[in-house]
Short mmCIF file of C-alpha atoms and ligand atoms in Angstrom, two decimals:
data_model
loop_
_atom_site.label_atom_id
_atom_site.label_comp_id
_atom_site.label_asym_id
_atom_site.label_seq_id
_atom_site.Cartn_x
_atom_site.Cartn_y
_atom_site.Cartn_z
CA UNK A 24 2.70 -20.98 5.43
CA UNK A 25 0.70 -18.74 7.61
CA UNK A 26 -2.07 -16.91 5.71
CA UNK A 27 -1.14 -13.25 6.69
CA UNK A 28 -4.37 -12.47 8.53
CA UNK A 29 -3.76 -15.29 10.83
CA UNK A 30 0.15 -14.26 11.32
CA UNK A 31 -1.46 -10.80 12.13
CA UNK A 32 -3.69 -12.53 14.49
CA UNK A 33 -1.18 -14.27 16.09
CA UNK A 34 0.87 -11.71 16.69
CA UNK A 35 -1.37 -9.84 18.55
CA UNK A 36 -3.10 -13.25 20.69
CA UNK A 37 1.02 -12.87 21.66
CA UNK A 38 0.81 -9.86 23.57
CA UNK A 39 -1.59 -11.60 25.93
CA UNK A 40 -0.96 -13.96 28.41
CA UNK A 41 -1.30 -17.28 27.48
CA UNK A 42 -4.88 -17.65 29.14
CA UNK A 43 -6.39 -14.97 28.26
CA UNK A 44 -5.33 -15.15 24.35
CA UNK A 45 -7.10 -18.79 24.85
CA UNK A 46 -10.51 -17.06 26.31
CA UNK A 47 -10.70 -15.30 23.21
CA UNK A 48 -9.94 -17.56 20.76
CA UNK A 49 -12.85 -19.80 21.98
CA UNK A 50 -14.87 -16.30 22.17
CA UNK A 51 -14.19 -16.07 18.38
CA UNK A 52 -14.82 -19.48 17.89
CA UNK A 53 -18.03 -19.10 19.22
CA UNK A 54 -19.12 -16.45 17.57
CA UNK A 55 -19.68 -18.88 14.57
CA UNK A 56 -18.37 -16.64 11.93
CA UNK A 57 -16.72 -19.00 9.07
CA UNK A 58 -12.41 -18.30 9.86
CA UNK A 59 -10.60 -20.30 7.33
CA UNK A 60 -11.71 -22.23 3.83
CA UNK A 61 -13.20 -25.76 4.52
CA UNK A 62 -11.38 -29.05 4.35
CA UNK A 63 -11.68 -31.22 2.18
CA UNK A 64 -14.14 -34.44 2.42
CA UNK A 65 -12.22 -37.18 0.28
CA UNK A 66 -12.74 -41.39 0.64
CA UNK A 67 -9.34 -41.40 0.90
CA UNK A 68 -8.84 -39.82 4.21
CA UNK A 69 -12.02 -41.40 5.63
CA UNK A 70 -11.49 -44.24 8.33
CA UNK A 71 -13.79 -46.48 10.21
CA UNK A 72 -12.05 -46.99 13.53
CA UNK A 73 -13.50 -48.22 16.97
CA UNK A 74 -16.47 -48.33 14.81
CA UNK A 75 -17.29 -45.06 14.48
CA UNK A 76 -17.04 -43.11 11.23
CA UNK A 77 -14.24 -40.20 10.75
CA UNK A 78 -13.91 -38.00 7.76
CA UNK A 79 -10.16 -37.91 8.01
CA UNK A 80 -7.84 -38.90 10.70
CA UNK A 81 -7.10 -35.30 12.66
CA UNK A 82 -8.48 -34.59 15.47
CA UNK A 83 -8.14 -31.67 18.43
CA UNK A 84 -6.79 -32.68 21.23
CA UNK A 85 -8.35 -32.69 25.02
CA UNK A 86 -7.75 -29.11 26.91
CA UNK A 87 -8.17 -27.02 24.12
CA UNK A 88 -12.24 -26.90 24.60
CA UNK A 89 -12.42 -28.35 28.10
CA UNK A 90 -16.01 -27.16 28.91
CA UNK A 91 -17.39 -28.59 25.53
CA UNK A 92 -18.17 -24.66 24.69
CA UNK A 93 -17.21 -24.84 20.71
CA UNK A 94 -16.81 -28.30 19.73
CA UNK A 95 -18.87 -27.69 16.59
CA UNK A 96 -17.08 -24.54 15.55
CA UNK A 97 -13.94 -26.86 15.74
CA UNK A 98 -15.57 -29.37 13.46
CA UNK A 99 -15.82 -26.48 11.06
CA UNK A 100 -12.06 -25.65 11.18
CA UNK A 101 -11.70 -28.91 9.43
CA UNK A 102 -10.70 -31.23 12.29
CA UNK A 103 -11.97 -34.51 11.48
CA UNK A 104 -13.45 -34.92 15.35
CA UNK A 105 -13.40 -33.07 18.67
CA UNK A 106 -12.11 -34.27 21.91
CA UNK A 107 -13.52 -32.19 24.87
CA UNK A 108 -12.60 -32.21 28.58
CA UNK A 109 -10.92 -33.25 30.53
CA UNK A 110 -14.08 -32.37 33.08
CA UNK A 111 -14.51 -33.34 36.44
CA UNK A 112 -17.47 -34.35 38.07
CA UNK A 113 -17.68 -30.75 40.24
CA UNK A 114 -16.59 -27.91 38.69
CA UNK A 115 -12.80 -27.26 39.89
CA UNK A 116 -10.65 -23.39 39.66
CA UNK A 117 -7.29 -25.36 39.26
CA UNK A 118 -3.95 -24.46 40.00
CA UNK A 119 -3.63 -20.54 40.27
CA UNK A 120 -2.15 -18.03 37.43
CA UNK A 121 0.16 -17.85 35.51
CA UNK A 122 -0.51 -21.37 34.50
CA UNK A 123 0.66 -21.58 31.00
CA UNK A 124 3.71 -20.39 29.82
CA UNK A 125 4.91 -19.99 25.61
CA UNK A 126 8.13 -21.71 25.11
CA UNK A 127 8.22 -19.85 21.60
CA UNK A 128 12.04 -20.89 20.41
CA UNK A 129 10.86 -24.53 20.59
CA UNK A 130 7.30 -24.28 18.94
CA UNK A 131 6.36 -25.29 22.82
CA UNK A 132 4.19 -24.83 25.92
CA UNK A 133 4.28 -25.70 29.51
CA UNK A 134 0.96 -25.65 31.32
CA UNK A 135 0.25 -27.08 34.89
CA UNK A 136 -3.75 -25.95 34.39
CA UNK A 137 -4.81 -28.95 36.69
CA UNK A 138 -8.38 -29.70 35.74
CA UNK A 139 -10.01 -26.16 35.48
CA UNK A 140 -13.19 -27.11 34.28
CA UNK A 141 -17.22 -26.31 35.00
CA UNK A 142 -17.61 -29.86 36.53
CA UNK A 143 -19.94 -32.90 34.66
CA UNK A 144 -23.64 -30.99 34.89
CA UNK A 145 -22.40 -27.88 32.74
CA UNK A 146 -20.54 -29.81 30.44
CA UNK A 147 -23.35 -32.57 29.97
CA UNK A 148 -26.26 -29.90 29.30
CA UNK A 149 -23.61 -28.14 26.41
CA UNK A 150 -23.74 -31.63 24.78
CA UNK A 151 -26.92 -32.36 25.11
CA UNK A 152 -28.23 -28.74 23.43
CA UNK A 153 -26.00 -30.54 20.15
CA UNK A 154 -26.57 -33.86 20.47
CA UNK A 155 -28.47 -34.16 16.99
CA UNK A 156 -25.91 -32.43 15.24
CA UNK A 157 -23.36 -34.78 13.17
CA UNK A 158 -19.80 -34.87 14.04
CA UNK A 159 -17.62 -37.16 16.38
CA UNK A 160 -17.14 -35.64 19.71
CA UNK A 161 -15.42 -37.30 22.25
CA UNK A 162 -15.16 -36.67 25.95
CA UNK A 163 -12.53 -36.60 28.34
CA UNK A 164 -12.74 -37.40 31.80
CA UNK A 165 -10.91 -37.12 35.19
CA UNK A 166 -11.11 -37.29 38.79
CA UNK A 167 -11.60 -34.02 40.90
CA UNK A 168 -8.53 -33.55 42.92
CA UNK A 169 -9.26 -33.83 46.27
CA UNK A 170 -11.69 -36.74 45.43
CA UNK A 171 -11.64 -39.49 48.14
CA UNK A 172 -12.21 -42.65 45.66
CA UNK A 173 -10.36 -41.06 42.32
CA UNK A 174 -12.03 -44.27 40.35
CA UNK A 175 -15.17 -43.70 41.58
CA UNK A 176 -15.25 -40.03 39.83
CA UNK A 177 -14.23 -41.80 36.25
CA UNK A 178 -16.89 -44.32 36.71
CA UNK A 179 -19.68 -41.48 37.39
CA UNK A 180 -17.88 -39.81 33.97
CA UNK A 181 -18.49 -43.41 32.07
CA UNK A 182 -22.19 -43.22 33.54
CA UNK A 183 -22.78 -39.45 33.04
CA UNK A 184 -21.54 -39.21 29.00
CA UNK A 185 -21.50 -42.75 27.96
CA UNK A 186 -25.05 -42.26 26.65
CA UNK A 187 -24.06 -39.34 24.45
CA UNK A 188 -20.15 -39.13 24.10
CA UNK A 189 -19.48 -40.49 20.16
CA UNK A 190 -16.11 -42.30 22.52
CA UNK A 191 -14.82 -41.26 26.19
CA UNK A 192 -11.02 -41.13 27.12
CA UNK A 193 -9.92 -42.13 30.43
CA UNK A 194 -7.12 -39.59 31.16
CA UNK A 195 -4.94 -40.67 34.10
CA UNK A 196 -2.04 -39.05 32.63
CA UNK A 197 -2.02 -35.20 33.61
CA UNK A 198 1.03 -34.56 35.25
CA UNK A 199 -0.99 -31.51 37.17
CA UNK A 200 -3.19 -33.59 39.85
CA UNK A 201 -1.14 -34.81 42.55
CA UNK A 202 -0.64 -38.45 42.19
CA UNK A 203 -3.31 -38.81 39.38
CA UNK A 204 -0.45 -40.62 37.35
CA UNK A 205 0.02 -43.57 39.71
CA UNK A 206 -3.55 -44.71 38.23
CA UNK A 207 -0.87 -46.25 35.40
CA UNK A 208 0.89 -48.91 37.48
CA UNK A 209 -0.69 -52.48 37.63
CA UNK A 210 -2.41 -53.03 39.92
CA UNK A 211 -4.45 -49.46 39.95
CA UNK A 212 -5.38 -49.23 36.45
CA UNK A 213 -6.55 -52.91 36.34
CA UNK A 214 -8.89 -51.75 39.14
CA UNK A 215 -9.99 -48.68 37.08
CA UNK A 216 -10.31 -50.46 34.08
CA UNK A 217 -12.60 -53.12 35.06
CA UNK A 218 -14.81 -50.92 36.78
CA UNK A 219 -15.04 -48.37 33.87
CA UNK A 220 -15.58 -51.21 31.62
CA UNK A 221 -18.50 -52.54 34.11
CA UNK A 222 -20.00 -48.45 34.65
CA UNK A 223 -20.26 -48.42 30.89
CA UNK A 224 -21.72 -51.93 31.13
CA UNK A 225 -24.61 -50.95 33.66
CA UNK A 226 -24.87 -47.13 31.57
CA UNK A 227 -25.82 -48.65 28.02
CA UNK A 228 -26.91 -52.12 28.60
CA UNK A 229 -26.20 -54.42 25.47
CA UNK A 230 -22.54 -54.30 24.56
CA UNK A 231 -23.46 -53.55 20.51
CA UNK A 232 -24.18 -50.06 21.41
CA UNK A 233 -21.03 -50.00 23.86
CA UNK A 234 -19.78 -46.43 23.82
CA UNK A 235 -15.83 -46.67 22.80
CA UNK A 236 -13.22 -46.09 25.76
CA UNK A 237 -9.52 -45.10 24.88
CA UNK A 238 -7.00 -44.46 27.61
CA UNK A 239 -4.64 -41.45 27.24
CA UNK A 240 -1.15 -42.07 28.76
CA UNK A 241 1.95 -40.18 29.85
CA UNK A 242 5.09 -40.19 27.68
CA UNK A 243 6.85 -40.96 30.43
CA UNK A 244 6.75 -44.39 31.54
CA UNK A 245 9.53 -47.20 31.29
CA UNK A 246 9.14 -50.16 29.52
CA UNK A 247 8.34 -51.80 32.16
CA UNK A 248 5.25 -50.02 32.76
CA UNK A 249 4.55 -49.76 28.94
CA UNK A 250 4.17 -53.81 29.06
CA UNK A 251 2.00 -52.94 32.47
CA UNK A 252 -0.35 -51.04 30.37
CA UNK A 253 -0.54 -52.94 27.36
CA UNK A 254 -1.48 -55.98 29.13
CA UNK A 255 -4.39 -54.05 30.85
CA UNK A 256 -5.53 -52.58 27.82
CA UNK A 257 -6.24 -56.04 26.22
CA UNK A 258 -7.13 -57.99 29.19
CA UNK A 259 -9.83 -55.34 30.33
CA UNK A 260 -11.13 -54.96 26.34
CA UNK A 261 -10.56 -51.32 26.13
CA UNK A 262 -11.24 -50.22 22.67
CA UNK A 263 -7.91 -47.80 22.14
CA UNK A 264 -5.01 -45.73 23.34
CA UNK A 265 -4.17 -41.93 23.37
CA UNK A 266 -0.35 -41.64 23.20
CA UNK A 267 0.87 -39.21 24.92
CA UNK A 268 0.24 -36.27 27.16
CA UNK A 269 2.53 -33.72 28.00
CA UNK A 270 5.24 -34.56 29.13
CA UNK A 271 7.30 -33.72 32.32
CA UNK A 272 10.99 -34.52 30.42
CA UNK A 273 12.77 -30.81 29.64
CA UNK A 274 15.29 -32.49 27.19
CA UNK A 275 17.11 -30.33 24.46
CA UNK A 276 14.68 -26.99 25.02
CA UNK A 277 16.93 -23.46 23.51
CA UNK A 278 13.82 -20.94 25.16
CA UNK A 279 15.31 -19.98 28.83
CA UNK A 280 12.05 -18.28 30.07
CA UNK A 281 9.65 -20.48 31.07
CA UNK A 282 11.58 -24.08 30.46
CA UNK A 283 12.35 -24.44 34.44
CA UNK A 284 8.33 -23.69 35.38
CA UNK A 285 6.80 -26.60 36.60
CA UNK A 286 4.09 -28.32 34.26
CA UNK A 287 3.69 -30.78 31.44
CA UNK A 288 5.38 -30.11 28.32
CA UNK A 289 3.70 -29.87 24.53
CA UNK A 290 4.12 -29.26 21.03
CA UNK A 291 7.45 -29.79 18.81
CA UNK A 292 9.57 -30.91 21.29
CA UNK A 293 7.37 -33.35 22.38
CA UNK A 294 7.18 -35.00 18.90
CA UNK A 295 9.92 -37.60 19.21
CA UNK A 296 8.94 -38.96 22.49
CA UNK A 297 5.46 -39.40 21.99
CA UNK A 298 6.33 -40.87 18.93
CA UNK A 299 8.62 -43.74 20.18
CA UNK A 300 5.92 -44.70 22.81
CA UNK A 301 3.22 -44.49 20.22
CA UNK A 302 5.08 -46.99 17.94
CA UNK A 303 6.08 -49.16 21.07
CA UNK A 304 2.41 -49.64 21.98
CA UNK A 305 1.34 -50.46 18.51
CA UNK A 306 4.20 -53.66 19.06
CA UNK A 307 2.73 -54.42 22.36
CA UNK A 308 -1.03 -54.08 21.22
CA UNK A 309 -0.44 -55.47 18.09
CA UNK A 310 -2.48 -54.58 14.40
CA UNK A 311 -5.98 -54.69 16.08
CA UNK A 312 -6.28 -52.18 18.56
CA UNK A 313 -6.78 -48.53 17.58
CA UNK A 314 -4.41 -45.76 18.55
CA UNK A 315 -4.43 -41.89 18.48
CA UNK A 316 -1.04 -40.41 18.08
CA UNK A 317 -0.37 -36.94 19.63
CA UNK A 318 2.22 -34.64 20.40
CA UNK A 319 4.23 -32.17 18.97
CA UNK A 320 1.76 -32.54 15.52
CA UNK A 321 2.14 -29.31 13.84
CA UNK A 322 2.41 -29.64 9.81
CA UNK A 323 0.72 -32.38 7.20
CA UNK A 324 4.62 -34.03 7.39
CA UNK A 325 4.01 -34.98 11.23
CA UNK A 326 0.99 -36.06 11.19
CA UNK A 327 1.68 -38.73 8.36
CA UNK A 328 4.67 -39.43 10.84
CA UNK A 329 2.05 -40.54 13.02
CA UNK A 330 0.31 -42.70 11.24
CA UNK A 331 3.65 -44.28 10.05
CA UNK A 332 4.88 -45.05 13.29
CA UNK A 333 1.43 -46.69 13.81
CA UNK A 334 -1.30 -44.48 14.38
CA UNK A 335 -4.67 -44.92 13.08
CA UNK A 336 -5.67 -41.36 14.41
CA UNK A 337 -3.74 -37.89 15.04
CA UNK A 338 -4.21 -35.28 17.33
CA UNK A 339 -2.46 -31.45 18.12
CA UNK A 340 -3.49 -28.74 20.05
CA UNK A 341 0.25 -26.76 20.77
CA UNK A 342 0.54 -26.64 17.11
CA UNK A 343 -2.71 -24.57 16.83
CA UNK A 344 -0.90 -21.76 19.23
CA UNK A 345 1.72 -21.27 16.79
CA UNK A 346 0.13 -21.83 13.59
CA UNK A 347 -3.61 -20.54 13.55
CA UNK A 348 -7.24 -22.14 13.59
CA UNK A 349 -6.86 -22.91 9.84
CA UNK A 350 -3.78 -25.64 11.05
CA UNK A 351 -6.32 -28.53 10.34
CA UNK A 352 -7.86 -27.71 7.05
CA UNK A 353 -4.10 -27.03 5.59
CA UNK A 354 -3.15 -30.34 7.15
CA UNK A 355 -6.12 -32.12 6.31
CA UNK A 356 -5.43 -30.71 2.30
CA UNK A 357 -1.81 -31.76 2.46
CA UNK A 358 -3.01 -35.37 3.62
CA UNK A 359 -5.11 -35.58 0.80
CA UNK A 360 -1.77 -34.32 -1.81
CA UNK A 361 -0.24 -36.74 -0.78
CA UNK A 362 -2.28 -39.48 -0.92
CA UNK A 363 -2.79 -38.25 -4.58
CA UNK A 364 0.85 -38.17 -5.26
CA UNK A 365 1.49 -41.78 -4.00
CA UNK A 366 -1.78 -43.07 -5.80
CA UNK A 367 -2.91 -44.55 -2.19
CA UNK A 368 -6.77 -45.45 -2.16
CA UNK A 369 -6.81 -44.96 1.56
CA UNK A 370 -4.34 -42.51 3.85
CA UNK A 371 -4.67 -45.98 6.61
CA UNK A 372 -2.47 -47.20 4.03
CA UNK A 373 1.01 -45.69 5.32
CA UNK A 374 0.32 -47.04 8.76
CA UNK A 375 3.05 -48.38 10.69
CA UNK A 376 5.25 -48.11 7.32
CA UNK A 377 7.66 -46.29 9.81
CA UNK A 378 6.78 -48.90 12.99
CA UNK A 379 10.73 -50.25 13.22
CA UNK A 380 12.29 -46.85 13.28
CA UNK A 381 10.21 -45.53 15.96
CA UNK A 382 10.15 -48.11 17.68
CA UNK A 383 13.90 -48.11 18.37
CA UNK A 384 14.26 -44.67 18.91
CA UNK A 385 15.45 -43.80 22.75
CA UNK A 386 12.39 -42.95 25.58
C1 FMN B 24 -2.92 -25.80 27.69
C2 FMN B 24 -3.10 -27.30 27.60
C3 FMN B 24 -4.15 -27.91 28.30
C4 FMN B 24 -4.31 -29.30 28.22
N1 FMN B 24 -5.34 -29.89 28.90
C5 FMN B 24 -5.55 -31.23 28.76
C6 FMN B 24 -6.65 -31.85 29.40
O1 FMN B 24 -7.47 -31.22 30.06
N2 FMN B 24 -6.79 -33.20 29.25
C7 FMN B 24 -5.93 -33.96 28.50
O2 FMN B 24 -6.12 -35.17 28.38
N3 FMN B 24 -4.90 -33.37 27.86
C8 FMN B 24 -4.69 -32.04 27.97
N4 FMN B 24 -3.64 -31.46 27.32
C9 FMN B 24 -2.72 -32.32 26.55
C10 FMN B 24 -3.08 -32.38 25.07
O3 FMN B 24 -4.34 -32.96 24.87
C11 FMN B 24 -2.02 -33.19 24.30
O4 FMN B 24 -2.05 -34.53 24.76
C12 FMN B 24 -0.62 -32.65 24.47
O5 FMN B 24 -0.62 -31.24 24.54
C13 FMN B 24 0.31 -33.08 23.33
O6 FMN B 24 -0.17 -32.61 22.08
P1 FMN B 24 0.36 -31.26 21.38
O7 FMN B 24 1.86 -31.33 21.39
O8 FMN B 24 -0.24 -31.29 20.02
O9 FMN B 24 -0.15 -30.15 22.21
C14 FMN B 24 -3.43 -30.08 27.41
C15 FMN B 24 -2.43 -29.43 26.69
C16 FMN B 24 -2.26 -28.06 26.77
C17 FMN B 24 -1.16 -27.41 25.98
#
């Protein structure tokens, strides 16, 4: 349930266009007044992953705060850590407006953004006015568009917020940068990984203090490249894996407007797929090697879904459009229920419970 305030809210954020409904909801964010009841802090939804310490396993997703503008105030809402970005190492306008588009029947958006960001310099000074404050904030990077050496931009993100990022995500899955997806196939991404891995090498010195790097990919690539991936992941040591992005599929949509417009799709019907690829990387990867399942996450019973089909971490931003800021706290609460109601010590505890059946659902 909606608390009515928020439905009222909502309803009028709807008149707007999608953008500008956005702009304002980080305006209100950063106004710092208090907009929902905190979550609850509980052991039982605390988990030490990548070696870093979260107070339960939610997290916002990249693209909601990609200017690292309110990353605190989403701490507040309850969200257990905040991934900003993706930025760019120069600022970049992105693809021109309309840009996002409300498939509201489906509980889904299409957006083909394409990096709009302030570039590295902005973004870096906005993290370093918080860097004493508590809280895990991650950063996302990418590689400005027309960039002649695409690597060579995530290598000066590795160097520019290793030192103060809490992890970094490599995203080479954005379906909105020309080409930016072929990073995935073999023989690219063992070339970006190994010299991401050696930037963060020559940025903190002794490995100890390595700053975590996950990779976020697409949910749309065959087994084939799944296999591809996994083997890169382990051979170049990277530390975890963001499953998925939007995705470019259009499969069983009922909203007309909007479902044709070019873009990557999110929220509910994004769920399955993401899902399946999630639980077919945690086979490939094995027990060891953390991963952050998101898409389509937009009640407490989908993110446990997650975690079952073997996710250590969760993350949703679509599922904020529809239902409010205080999404996270009510999931957050419900996480805790029902790790009450099942007497579980630890939430980690349902992980990959659900591994099989996702696993052999269709991509
Ligand atoms: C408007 C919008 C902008 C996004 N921008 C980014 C981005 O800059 N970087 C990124 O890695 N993912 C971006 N994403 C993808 C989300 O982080 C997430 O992977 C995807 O939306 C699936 O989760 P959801 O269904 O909970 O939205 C964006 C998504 C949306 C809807």
């Amino acid at each position: 349930m909606i608390p009515l305030l928020e439905w009222a809210g909502r309803q009028a954020l709807f008149t707007l266009d999608p953008e500008t409904a956005h702009g304002l909801s980080i305006t209100a964010l950063k106004t710092g007044m208090p907009i929902c009841a905190p979550a609850p802090q509980d052991a039982r939804l605390a988990l030490r992953i990548a070696g870093l310490d979260f107070p339960n396993p939610l997290g916002v997703a990249a693209g909601y705060d990609k200017n690292a503008e309110v990353p605190d105030a989403l701490l507040g809402l309850g969200f257990g850590f905040a991934e900003v970005g993706t930025v760019t190492p120069l600022p970049q306008q992105g693809n021109p407006r309309p840009r996002i588009f409300r498939l509201v029947a489906d509980g889904a958006v299409v957006n083909r953004l394409g990096f709009n960001n302030d570039g590295h310099a902005r973004c870096l000074e906005r993290l370093t006015a918080r860097k004493t404050r508590p809280g895990i904030v991650g950063v996302n990077i990418g590689a400005n568009k027309d960039a002649e050496d695409r690597i060579a931009d995530y290598e000066a993100g590795i160097r520019r917020f290793a030192p103060l990022a809490s992890y970094l995500t490599v995203n080479i899955s954005s379906p909105n940068t020309p080409g930016l997806r072929d990073l995935q196939g073999r023989e690219r991404l063992a070339e970006l990984l190994a010299r991401v891995v050696e930037a963060r090498r020559q940025a903190v010195g002794e490995p100890a203090r390595a700053t975590p790097v996950f990779l976020k990919i697409a949910p749309d690539l065959t087994e084939a490249d799944l296999d591809d991936v996994a083997a890169e992941v382990l051979d170049k040591g990277i530390d975890g894996l963001i499953v998925s992005n939007t995705t470019l599929a259009r499969d069983g949509l009922s909203s007309r407007a909007h479902a044709r417009e070019p873009g990557g799709l999110s929220g509910r019907p994004l769920f399955a797929r993401s899902t399946a690829v999630l639980a077919r990387m945690r086979r490939r990867l094995g027990p060891a090697v953390p991963i952050v399942g998101v898409g389509g996450v937009d009640d407490t019973e989908t993110a446990l879904e997650k975690i079952r089909a073997g996710a250590d971490l969760v993350q949703l931003y679509t599922g904020m459009i529809y239902r409010g800021p205080s999404l996270a706290g009510r999931i957050v609460g419900g996480m805790l229920k029902f790790a009450e109601q099942e007497g579980l010590t630890t939430i980690a505890a349902i992980r990959d419970s659900r591994l099989d059946h996702w696993a052999g659902q269709p991509i």
